[in-house]
Coordinates of N, CA and C and ligand atoms in Angstrom, one line a residue:
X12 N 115.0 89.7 -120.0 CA 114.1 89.9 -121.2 C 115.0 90.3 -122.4
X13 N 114.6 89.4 -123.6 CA 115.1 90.2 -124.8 C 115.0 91.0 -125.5
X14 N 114.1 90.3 -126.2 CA 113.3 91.4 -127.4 C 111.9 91.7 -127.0
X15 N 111.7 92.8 -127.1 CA 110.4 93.3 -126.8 C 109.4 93.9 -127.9
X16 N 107.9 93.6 -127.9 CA 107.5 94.6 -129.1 C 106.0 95.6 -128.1
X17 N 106.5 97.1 -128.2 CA 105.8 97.8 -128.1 C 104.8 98.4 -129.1
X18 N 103.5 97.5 -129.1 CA 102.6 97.8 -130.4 C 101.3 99.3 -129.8
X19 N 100.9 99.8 -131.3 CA 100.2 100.8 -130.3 C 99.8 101.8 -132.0
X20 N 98.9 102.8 -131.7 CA 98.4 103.6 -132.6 C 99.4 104.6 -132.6
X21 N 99.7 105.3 -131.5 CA 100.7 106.4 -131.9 C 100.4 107.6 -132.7
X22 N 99.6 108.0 -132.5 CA 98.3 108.9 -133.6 C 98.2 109.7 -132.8
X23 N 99.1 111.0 -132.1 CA 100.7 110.6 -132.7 C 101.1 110.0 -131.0
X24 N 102.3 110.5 -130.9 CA 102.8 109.3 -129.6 C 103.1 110.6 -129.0
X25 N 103.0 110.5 -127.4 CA 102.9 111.3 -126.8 C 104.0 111.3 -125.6
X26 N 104.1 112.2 -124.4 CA 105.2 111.6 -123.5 C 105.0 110.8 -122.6
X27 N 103.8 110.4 -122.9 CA 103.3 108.8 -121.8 C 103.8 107.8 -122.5
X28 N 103.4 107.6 -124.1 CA 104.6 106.2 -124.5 C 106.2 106.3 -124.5
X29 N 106.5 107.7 -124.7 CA 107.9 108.0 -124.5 C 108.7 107.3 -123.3
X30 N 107.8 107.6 -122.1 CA 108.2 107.1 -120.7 C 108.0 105.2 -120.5
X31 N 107.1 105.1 -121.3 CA 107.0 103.7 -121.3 C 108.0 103.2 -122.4
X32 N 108.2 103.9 -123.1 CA 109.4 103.4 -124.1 C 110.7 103.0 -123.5
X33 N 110.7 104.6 -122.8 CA 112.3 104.4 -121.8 C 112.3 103.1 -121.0
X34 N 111.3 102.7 -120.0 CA 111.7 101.9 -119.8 C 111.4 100.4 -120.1
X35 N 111.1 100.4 -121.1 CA 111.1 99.3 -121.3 C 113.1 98.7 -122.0
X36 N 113.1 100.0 -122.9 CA 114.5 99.9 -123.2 C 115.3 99.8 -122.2
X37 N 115.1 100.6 -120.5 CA 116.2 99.9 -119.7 C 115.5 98.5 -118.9
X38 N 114.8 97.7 -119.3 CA 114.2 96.0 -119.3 C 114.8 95.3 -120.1
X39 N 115.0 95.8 -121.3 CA 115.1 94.6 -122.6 C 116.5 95.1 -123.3
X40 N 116.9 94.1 -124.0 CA 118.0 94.4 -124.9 C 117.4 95.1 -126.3
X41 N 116.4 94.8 -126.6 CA 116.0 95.5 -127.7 C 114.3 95.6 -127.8
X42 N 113.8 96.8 -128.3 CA 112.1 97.2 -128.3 C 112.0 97.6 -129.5
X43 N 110.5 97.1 -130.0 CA 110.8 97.3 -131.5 C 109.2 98.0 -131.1
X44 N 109.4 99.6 -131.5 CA 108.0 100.3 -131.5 C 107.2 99.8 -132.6
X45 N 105.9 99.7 -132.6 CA 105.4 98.8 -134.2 C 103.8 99.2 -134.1
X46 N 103.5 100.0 -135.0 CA 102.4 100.6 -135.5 C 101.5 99.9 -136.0
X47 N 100.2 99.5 -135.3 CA 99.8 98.6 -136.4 C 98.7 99.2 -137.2
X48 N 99.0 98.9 -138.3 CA 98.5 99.9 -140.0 C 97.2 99.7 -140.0
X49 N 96.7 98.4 -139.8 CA 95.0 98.2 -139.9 C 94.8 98.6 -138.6
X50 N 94.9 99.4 -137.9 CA 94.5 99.6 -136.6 C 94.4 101.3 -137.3
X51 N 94.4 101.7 -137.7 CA 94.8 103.6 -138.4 C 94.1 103.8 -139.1
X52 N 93.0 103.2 -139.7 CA 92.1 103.8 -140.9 C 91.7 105.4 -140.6
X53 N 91.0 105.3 -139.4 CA 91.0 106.7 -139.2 C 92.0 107.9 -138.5
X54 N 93.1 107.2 -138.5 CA 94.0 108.1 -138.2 C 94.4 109.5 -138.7
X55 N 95.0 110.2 -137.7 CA 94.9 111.4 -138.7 C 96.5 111.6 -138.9
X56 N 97.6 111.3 -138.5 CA 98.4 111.3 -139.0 C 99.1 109.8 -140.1
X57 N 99.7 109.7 -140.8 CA 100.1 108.5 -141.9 C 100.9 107.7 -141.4
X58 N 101.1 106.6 -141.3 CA 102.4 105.8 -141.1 C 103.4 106.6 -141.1
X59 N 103.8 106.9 -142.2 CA 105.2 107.3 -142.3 C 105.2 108.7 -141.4
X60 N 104.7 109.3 -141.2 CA 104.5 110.4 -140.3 C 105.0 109.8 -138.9
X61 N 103.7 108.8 -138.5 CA 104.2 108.3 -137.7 C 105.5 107.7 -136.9
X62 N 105.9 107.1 -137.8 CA 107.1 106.5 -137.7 C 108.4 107.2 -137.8
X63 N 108.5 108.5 -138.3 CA 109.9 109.6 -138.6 C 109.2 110.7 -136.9
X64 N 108.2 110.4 -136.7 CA 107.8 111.3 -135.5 C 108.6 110.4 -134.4
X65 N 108.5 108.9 -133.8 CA 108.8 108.2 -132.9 C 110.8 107.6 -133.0
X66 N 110.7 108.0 -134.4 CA 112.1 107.6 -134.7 C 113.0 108.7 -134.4
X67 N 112.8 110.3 -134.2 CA 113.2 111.1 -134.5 C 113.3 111.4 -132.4
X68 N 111.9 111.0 -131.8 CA 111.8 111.0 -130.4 C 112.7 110.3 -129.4
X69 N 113.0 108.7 -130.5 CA 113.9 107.7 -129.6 C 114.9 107.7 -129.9
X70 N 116.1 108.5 -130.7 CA 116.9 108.4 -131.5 C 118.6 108.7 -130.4
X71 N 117.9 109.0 -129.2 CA 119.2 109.1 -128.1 C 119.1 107.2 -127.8
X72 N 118.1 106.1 -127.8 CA 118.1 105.1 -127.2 C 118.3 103.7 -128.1
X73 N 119.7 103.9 -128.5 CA 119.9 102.4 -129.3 C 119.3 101.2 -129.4
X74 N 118.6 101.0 -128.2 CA 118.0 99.6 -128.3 C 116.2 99.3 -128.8
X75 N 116.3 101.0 -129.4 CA 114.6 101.3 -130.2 C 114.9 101.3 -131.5
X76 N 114.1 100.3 -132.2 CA 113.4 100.5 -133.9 C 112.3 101.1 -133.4
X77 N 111.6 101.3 -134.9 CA 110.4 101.2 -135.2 C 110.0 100.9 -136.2
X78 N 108.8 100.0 -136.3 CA 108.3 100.0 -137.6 C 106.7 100.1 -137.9
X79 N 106.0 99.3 -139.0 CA 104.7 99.1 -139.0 C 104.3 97.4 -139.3
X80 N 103.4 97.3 -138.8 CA 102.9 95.9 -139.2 C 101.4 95.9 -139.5
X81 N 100.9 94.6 -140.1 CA 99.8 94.6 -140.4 C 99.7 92.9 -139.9
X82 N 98.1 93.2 -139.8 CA 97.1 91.8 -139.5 C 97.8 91.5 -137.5
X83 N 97.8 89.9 -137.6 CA 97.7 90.0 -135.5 C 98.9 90.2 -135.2
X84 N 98.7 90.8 -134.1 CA 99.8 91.2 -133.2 C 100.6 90.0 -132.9
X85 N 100.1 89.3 -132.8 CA 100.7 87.6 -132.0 C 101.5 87.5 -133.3
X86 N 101.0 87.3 -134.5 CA 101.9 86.9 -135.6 C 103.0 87.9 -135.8
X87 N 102.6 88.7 -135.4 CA 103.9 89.9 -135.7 C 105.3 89.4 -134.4
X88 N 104.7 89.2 -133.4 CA 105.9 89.2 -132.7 C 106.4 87.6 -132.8
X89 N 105.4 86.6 -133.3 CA 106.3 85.4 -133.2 C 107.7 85.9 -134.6
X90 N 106.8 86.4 -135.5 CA 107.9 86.4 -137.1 C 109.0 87.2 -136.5
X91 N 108.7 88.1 -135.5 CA 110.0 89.2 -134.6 C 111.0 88.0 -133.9
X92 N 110.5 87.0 -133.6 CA 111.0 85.9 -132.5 C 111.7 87.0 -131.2
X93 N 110.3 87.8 -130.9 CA 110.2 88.9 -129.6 C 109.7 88.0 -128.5
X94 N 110.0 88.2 -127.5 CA 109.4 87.6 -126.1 C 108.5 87.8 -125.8
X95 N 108.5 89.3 -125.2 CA 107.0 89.7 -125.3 C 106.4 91.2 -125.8
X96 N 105.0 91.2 -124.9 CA 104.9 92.6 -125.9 C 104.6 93.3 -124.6
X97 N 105.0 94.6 -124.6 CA 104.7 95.7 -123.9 C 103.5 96.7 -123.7
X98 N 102.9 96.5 -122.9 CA 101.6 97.7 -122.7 C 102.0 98.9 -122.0
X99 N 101.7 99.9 -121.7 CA 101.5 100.8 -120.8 C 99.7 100.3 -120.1
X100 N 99.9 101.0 -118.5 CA 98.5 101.0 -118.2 C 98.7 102.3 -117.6
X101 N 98.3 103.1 -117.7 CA 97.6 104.7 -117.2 C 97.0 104.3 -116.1
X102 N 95.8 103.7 -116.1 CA 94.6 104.0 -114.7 C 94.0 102.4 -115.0
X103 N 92.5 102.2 -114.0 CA 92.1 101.0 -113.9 C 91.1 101.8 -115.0
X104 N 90.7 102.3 -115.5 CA 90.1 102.5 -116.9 C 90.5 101.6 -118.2
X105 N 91.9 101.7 -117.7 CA 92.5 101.1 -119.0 C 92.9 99.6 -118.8
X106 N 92.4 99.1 -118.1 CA 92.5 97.6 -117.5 C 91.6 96.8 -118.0
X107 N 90.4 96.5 -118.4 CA 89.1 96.0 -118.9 C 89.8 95.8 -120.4
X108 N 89.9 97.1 -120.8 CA 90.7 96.5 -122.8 C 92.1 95.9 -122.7
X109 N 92.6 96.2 -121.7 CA 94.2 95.7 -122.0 C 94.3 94.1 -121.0
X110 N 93.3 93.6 -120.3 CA 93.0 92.4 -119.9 C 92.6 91.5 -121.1
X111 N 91.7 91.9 -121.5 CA 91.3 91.4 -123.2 C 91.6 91.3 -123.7
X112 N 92.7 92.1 -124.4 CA 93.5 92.3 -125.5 C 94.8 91.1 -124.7
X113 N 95.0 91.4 -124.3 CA 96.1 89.9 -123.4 C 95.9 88.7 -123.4
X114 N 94.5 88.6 -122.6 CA 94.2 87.7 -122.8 C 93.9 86.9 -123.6
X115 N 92.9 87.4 -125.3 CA 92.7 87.3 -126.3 C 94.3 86.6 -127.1
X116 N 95.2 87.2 -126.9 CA 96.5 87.3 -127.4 C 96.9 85.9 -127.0
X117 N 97.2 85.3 -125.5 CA 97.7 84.5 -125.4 C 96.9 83.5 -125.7
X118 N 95.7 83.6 -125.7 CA 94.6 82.3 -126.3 C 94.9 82.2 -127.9
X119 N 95.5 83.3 -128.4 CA 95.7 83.1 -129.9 C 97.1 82.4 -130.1
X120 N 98.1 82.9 -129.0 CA 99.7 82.2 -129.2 C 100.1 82.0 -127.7
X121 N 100.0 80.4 -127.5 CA 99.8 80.7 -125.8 C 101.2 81.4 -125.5
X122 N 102.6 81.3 -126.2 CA 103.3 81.0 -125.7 C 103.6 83.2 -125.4
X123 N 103.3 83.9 -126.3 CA 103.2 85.2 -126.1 C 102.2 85.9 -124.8
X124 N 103.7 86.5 -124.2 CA 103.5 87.1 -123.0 C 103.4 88.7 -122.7
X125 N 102.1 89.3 -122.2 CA 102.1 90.8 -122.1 C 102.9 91.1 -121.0
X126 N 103.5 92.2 -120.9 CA 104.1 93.0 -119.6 C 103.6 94.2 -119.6
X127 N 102.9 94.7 -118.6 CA 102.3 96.1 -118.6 C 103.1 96.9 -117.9
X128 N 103.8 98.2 -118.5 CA 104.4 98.8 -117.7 C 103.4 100.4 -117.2
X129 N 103.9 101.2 -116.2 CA 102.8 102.3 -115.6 C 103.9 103.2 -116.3
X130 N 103.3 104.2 -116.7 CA 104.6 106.0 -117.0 C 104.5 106.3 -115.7
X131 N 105.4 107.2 -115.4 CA 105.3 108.3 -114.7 C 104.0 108.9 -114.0
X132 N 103.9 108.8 -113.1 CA 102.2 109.6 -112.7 C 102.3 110.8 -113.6
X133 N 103.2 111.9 -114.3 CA 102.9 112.9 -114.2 C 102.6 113.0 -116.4
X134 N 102.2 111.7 -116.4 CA 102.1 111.2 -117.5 C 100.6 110.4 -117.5
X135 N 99.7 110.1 -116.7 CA 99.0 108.9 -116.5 C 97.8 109.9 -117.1
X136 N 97.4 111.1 -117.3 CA 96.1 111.7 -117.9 C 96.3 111.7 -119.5
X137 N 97.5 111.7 -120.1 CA 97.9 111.7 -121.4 C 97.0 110.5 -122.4
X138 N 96.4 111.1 -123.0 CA 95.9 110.4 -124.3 C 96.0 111.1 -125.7
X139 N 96.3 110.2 -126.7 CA 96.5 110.8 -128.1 C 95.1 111.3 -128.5
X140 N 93.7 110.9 -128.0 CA 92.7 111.4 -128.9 C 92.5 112.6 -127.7
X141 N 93.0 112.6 -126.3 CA 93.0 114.3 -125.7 C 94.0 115.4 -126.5
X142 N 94.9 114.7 -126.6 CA 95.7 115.6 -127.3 C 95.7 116.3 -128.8
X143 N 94.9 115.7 -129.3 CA 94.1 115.9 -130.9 C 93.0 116.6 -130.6
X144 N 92.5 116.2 -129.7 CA 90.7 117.5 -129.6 C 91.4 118.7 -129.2
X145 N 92.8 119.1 -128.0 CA 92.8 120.3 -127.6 C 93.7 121.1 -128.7
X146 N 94.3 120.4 -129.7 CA 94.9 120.9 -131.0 C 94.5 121.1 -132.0
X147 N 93.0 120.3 -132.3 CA 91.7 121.0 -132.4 C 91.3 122.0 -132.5
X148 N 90.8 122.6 -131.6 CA 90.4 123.8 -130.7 C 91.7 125.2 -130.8
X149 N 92.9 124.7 -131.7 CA 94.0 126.1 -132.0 C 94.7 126.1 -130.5
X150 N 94.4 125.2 -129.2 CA 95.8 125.2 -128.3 C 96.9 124.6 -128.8
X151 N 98.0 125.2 -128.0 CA 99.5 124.6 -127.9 C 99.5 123.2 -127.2
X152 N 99.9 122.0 -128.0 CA 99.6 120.6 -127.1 C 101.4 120.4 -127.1
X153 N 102.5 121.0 -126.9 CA 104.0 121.0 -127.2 C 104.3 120.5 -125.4
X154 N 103.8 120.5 -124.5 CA 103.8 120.5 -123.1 C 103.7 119.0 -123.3
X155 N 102.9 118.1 -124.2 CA 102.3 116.2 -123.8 C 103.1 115.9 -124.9
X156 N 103.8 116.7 -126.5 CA 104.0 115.8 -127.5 C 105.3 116.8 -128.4
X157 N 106.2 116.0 -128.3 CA 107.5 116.6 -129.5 C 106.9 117.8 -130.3
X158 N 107.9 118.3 -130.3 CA 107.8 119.8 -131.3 C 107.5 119.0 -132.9
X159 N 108.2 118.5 -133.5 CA 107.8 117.4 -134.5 C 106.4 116.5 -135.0
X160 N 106.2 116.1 -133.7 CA 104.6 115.6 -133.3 C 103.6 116.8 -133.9
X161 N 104.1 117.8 -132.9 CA 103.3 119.1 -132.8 C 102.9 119.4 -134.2
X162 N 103.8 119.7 -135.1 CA 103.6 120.3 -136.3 C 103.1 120.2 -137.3
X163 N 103.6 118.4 -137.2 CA 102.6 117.2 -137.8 C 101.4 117.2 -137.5
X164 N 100.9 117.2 -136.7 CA 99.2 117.7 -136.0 C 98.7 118.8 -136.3
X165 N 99.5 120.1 -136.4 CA 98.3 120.9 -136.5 C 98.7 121.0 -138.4
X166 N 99.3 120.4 -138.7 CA 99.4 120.7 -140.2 C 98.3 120.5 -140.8
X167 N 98.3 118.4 -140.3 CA 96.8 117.9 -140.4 C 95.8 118.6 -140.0
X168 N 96.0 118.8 -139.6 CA 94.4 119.9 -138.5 C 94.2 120.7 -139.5
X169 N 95.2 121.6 -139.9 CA 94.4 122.5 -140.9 C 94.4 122.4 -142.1
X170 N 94.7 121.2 -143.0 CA 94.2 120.7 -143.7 C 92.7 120.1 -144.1
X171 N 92.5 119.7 -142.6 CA 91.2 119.3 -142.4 C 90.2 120.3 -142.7
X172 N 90.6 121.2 -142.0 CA 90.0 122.6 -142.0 C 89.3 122.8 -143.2
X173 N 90.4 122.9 -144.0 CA 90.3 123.3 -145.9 C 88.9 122.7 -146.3
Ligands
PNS29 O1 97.4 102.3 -129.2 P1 96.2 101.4 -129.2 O2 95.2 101.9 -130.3 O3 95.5 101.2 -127.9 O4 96.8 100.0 -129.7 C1 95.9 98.9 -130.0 C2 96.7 97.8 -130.8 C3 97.3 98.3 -132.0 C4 97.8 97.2 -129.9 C5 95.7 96.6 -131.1 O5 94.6 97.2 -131.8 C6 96.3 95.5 -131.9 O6 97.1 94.7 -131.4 N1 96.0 95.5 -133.2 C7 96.5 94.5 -134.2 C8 95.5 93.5 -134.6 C9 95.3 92.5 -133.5 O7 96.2 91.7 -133.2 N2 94.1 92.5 -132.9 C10 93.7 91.5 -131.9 C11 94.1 92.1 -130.5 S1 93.6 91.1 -129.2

């Protein structure tokens, strides 16, 4: 495998994509993390937040970008001339949307191919919108998400507040 594109919200990115990042980088010669912008309306951290958060996380693993894209995923990675695109799957919960979303994908570009990789079990309960409700609530979420992530979160958070 060559080029890989790992698409995803990242709102913010936690150490379940981290682990799927790693290995995707020891799979591919190169993984381009890629945000996609119309997928974020309700996000609570910004692109650019986003992207200095994941850049700042992968910055020991040369064979990671990151960026942002907008409109289909499929068009993003043909204009990448990427091979394929990378999922993580956590549980059979997460199997029903990430079948569809695949599937959908290849019916849109047959020739674009998903690879689902699993994290770590000790990563598989991690979700960005768990990790936003319990930082919510005034807990420490620095145990699932970068010190950096962290900060960025509850900054937003209590802005919200305001
Ligand atoms: O981290 P997420 O929110 O599960 O990632 C979902 C994402 C961004 C991969 C998906 O919403 C997406 O690909 N959005 C881009 C628009 C698109 O191509 N939609 C059709 C997907 S079948």
């Amino acid at each position: 495998m060559q080029k890989a594109i790992y698409p995803g919200s990242f709102d913010p990115l936690h150490n379940g994509h981290l682990d799927v990042i790693g290995r995707a980088a020891r799979l591919c010669d190169s993984v381009v993390v890629a945000i996609a912008a119309n997928a974020s309306k309700n996000a609570l951290l910004s692109t650019a937040e986003r992207i200095d958060i994941i850049k700042n996380a992968t910055a020991h693993l040369p064979e990671v970008s990151v960026t942002e894209f907008e409109g289909l995923l499929v068009d993003f990675v043909i204009e990448q001339k990427a091979d394929c695109i990378i999922r993580g799957l956590r549980a059979i919960s997460d199997f029903e949307y990430e079948f569809q979303m695949a599937l959908m994908n290849r019916q849109l570009r047959s020739t674009v191919e998903t690879i689902f990789l699993m994290p770590s079990q000790e990563y598989i309960y991690l979700s960005s919108r768990i990790i936003k409700e319990i930082a919510a609530t005034g807990n420490d979420v620095r145990d699932f998400i970068s010190e950096k992530a962290a900060v960025a979160v509850e900054k937003k958070l209590a802005l919200k507040k305001k």
